[in-house]
Coordinates of C-alpha atoms and ligand atoms in Angstrom, one line a residue:
X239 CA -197.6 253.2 158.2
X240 CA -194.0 252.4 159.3
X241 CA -193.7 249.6 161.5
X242 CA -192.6 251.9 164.2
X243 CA -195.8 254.0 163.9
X244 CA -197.6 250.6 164.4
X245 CA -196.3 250.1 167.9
X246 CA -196.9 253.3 168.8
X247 CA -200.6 253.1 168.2
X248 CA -200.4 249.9 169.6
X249 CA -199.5 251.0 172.7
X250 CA -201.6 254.4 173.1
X251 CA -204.5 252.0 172.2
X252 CA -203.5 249.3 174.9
X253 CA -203.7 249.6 179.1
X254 CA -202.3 246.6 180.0
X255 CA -199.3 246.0 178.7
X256 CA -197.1 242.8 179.3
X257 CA -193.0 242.8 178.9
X258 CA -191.5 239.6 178.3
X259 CA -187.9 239.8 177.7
X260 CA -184.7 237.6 177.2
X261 CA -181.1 237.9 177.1
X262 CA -180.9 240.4 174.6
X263 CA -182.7 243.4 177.0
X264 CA -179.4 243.0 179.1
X265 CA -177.4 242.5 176.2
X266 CA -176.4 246.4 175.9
X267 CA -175.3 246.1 180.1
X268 CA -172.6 243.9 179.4
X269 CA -174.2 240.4 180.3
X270 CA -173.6 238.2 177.1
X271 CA -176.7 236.6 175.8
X272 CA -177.2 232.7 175.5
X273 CA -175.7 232.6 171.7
X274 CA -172.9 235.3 172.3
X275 CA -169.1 233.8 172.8
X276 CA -167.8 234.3 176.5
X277 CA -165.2 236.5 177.6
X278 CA -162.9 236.6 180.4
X279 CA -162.4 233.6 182.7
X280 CA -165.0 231.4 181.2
X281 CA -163.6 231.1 177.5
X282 CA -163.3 227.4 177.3
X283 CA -166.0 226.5 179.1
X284 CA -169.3 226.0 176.7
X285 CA -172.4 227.3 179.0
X286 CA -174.8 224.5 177.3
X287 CA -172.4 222.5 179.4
X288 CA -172.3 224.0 182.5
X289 CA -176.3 225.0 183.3
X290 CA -177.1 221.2 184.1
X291 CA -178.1 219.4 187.0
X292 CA -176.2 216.5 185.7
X293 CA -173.1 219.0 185.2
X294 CA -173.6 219.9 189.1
X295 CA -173.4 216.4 190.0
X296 CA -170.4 215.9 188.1
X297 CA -168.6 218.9 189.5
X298 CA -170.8 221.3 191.8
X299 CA -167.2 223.1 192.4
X300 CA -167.1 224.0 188.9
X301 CA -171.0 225.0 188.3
X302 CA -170.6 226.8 191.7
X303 CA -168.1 229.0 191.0
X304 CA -169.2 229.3 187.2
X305 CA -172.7 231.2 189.3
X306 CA -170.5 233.0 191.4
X307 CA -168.5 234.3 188.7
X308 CA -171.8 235.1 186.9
X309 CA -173.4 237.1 189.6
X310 CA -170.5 239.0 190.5
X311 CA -170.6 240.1 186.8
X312 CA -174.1 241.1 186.9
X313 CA -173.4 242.9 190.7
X314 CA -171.2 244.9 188.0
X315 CA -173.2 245.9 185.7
X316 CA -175.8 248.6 185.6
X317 CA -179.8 248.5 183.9
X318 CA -180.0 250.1 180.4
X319 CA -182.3 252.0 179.0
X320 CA -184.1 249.3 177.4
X321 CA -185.0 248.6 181.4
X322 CA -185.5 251.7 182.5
X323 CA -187.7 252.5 180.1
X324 CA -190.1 250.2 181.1
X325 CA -191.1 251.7 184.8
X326 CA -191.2 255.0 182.5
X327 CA -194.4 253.6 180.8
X328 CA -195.9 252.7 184.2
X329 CA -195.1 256.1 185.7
X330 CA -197.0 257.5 182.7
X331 CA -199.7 255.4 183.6
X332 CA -200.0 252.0 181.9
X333 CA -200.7 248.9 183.6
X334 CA -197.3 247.2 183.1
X335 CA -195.8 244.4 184.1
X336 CA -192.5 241.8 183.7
X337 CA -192.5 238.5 182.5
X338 CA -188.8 237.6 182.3
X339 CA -186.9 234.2 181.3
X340 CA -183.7 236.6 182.8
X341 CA -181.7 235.6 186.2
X342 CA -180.4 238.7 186.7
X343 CA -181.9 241.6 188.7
X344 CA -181.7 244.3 186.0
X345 CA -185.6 245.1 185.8
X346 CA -185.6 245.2 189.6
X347 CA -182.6 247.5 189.6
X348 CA -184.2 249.9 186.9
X349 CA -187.6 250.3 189.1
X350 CA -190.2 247.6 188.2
X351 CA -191.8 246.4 190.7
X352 CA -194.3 243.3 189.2
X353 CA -191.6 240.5 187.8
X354 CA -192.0 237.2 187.2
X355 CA -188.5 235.2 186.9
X356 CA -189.7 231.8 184.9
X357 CA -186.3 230.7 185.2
X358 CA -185.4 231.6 188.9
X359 CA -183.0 234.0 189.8
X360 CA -178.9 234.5 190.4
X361 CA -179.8 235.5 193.7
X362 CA -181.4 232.8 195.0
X363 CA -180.2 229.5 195.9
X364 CA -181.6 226.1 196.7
X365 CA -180.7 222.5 198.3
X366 CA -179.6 220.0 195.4
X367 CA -181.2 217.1 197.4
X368 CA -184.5 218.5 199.7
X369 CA -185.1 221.7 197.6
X370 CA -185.2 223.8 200.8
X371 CA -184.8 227.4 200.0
X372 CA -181.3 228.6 201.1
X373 CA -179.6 231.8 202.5
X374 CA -175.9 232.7 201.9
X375 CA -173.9 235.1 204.1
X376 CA -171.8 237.3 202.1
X377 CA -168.7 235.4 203.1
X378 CA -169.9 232.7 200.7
X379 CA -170.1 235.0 197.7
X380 CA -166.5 235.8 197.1
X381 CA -165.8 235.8 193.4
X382 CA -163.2 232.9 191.9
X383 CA -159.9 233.5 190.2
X384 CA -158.9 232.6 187.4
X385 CA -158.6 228.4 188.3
X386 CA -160.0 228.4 191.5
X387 CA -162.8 226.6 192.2
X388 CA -165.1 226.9 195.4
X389 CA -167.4 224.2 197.0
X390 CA -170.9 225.1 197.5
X391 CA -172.4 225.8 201.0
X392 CA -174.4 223.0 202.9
X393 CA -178.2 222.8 203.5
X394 CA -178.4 223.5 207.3
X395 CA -181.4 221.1 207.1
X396 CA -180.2 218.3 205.2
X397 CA -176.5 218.9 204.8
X398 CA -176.8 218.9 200.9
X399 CA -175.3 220.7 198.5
X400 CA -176.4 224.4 197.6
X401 CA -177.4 224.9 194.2
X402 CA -178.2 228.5 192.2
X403 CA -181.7 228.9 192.3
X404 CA -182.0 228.8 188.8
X405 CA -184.1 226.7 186.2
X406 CA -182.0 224.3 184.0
X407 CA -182.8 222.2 181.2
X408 CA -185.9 219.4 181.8
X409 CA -186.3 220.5 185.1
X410 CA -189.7 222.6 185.6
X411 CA -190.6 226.0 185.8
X412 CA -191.5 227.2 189.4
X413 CA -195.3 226.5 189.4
X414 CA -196.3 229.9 190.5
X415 CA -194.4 232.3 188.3
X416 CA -195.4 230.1 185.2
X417 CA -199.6 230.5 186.8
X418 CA -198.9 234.7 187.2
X419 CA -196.9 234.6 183.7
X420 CA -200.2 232.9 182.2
X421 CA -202.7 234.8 184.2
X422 CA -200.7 238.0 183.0
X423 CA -200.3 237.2 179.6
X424 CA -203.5 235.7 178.8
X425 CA -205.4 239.1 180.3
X426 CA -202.9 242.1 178.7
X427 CA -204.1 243.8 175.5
X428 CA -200.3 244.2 174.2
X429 CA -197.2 241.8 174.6
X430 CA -194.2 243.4 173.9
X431 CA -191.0 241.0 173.5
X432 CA -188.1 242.0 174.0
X433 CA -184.4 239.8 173.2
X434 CA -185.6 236.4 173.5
X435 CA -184.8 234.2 170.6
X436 CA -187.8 232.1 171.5
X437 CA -186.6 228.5 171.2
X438 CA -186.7 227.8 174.8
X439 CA -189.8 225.9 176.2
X440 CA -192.7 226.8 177.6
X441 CA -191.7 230.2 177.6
X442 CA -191.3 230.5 173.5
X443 CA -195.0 229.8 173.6
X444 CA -196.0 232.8 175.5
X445 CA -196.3 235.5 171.8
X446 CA -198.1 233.0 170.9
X447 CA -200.7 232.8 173.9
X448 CA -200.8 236.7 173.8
X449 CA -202.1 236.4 169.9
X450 CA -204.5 233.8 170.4
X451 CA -206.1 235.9 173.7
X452 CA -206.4 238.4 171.0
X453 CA -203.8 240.6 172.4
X454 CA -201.1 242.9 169.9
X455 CA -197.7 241.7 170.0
X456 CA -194.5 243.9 169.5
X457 CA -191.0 242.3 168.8
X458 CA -188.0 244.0 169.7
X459 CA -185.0 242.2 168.6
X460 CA -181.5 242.6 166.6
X461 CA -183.2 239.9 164.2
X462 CA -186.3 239.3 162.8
X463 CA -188.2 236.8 165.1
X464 CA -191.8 237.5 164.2
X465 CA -194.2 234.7 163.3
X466 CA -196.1 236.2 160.4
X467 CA -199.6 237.2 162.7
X468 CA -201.6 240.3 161.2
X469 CA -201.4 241.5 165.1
X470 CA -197.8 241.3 165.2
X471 CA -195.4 243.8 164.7
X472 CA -191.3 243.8 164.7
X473 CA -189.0 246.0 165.4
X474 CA -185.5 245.5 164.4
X475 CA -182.9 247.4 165.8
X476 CA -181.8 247.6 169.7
X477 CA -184.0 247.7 172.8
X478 CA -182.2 250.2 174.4
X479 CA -183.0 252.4 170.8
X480 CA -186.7 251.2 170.5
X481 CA -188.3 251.3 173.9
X482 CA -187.0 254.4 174.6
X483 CA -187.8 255.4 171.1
X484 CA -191.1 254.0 171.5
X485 CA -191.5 256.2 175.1
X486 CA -190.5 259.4 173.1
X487 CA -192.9 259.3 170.5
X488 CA -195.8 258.3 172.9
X489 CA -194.9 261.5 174.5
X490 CA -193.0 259.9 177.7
X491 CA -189.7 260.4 178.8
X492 CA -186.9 262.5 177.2
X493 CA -187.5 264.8 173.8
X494 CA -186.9 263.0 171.0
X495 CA -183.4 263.9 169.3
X496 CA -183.5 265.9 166.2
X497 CA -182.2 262.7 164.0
X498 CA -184.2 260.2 166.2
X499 CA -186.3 257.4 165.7
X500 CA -190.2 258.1 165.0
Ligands
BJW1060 C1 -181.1 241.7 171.2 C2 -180.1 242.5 171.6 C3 -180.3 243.8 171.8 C4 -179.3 240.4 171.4 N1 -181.6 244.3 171.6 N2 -182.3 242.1 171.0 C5 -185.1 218.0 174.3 C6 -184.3 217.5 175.4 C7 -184.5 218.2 176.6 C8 -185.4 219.1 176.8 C9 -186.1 219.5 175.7 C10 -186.0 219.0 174.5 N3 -186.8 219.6 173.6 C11 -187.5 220.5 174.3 C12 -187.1 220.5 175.6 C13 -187.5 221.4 176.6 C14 -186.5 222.5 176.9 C15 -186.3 223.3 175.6 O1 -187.2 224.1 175.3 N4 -185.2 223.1 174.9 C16 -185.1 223.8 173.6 C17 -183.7 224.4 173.5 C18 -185.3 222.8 172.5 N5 -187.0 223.2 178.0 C19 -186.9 222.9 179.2 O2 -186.1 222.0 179.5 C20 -187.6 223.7 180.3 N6 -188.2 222.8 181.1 C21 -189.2 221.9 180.7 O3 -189.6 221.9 179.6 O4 -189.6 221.1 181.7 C22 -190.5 219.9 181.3 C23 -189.6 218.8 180.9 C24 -189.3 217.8 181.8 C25 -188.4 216.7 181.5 C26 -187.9 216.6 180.2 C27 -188.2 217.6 179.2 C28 -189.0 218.7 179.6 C29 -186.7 224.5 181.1 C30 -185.9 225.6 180.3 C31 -184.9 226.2 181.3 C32 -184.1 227.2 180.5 N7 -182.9 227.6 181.3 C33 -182.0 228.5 180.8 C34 -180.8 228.6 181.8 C35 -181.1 229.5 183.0 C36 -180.0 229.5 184.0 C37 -178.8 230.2 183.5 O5 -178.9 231.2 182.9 O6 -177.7 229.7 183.8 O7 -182.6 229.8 180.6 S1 -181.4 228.1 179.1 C38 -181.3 229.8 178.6 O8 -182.3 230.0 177.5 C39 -181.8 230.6 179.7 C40 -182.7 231.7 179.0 O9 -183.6 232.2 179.9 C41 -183.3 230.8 177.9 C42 -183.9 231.7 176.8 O10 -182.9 232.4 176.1 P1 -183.1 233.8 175.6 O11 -183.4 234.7 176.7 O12 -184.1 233.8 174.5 O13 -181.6 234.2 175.0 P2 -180.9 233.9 173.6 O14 -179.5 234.1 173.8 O15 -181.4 232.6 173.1 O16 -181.5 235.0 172.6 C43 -181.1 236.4 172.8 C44 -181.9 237.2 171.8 O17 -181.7 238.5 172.0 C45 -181.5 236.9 170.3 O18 -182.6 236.7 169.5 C46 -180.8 238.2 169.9 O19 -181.0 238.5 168.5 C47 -181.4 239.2 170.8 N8 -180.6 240.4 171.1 N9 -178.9 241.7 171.7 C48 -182.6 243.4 171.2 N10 -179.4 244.7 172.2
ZN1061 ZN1 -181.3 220.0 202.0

């Protein structure tokens, strides 16, 4: 049985079914993943650098307006298929939900309505000093030029400086999407993950919580990122191919193309 043909029994054999995705399901909308180069504005800049809390101290003018550049791009671009296929499933009846390491909105934007963002979110924003949740008008979401730089907003509670709402390195995952992400996971008879590279902790560990709660996993990714478990199975190719691939031969979504996948 090809690979392929694994997942698909997988998944007509499963009810609740888990997504946990990375970069590379918004990869194919235009939003460069953690490894690719950048383009445009932000060429020599190294990201590594810039999503740091000791970066924001250093220059919250620069981190600022490197966020506001980003979410601009991601205003820009649209879900791919790889997200929109995944409301498809639950339309046709599986239990699905979203665990997601992504900041951007995509899987909201395609239709899913259960997501858990373990690293925060683009559109969210905090204090840097009392942590108080923040709101920004959309005055304060004008998009730098090339150069510019813009000062974050002030906490109207503390007067601090407004960070993005987003996890950075060392800093902990928000306690309650990292409980639901568990609770999920640790209860769903398949995991399906899709474009993470899996280095980054605690999240990496969640394939590996799926398997040992004796659930199937499926990788979709341009590489081979599998760990070797007889209840795993990877797909290599694109997500925006395979999950819609994946829908087709289940028997959801559009007909399958005469030189398609199966
Ligand atoms: C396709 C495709 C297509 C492409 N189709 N596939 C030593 C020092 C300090 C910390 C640590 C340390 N050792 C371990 C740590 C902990 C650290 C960690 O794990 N570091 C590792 C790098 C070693 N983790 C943390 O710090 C976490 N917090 C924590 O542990 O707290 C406790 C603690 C306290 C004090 C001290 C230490 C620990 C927090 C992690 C926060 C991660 N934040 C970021 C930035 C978010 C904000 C922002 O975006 O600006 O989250 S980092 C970045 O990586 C981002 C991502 O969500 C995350 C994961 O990346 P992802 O999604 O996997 O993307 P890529 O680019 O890596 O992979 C893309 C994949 O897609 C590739 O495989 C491609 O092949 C594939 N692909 N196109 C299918 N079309
Ligand atoms: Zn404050």
């Amino acid at each position: 049985m090809s690979n392929m043909q694994r997942a698909t029994e997988a998944l007509r054999a499963s009810k609740k079914v888990v997504f946990f995705t990375g970069a590379g399901i918004s990869a194919e909308s235009g939003i460069p993943t953690f490894r690719d180069k950048l383009t445009g504005l932000w060429t020599k800049h190294d990201p590594e650098r810039l999503e740091t809390a000791a970066a924001f101290r250093e220059n919250p003018a620069l981190i600022w307006s490197w966020y506001l550049w980003r979410r601009h791009q991601v205003g820009q671009a649209k879900p791919n298929a790889a997200h929109l296929a995944i409301p498809q499933l639950s339309n046709a009846g599986w239990e699905v939900s979203v665990v997601t390491q992504n900041i951007d909105d995509l899987h909201e934007r395609a239709g899913s309505s259960q997501v858990v963002h373990l690293h925060g979110s683009l559109m969210d924003v905090k204090c840097f000093a009392c942590h108080r949740p923040g709101k920004l008008t959309p005055a304060q979401l004008g998009i730098p030029e090339e150069g510019q730089l813009i000062e974050p907003p002030r906490c109207v509670r503390c007067n601090g400086k407004l960070r993005p709402g987003v996890v950075w390195f060392r800093e902990n995952l928000p306690e309650g999407a990292w409980r639901s992400a568990v609770r999920l996971v640790k209860n769903c008879d398949l995991l399906i993950s899709v474009g993470t590279s899996g280095v980054v902790m605690p999240a990496a560990d969640i394939p590996n919580m799926a398997l040992a709660a004796g659930a199937t996993v499926i990788h979709v990714n341009l590489e081979d990122v599998g760990l070797d478990a007889a209840d795993e199975i990877m797909l290599t190719g694109a997500a925006g191919v395979f999950l819609p691939a994946l829908l087709r031969a289940l028997g959801v979504g559009a007909p399958l193309p005469p030189d398609g996948l199966t």
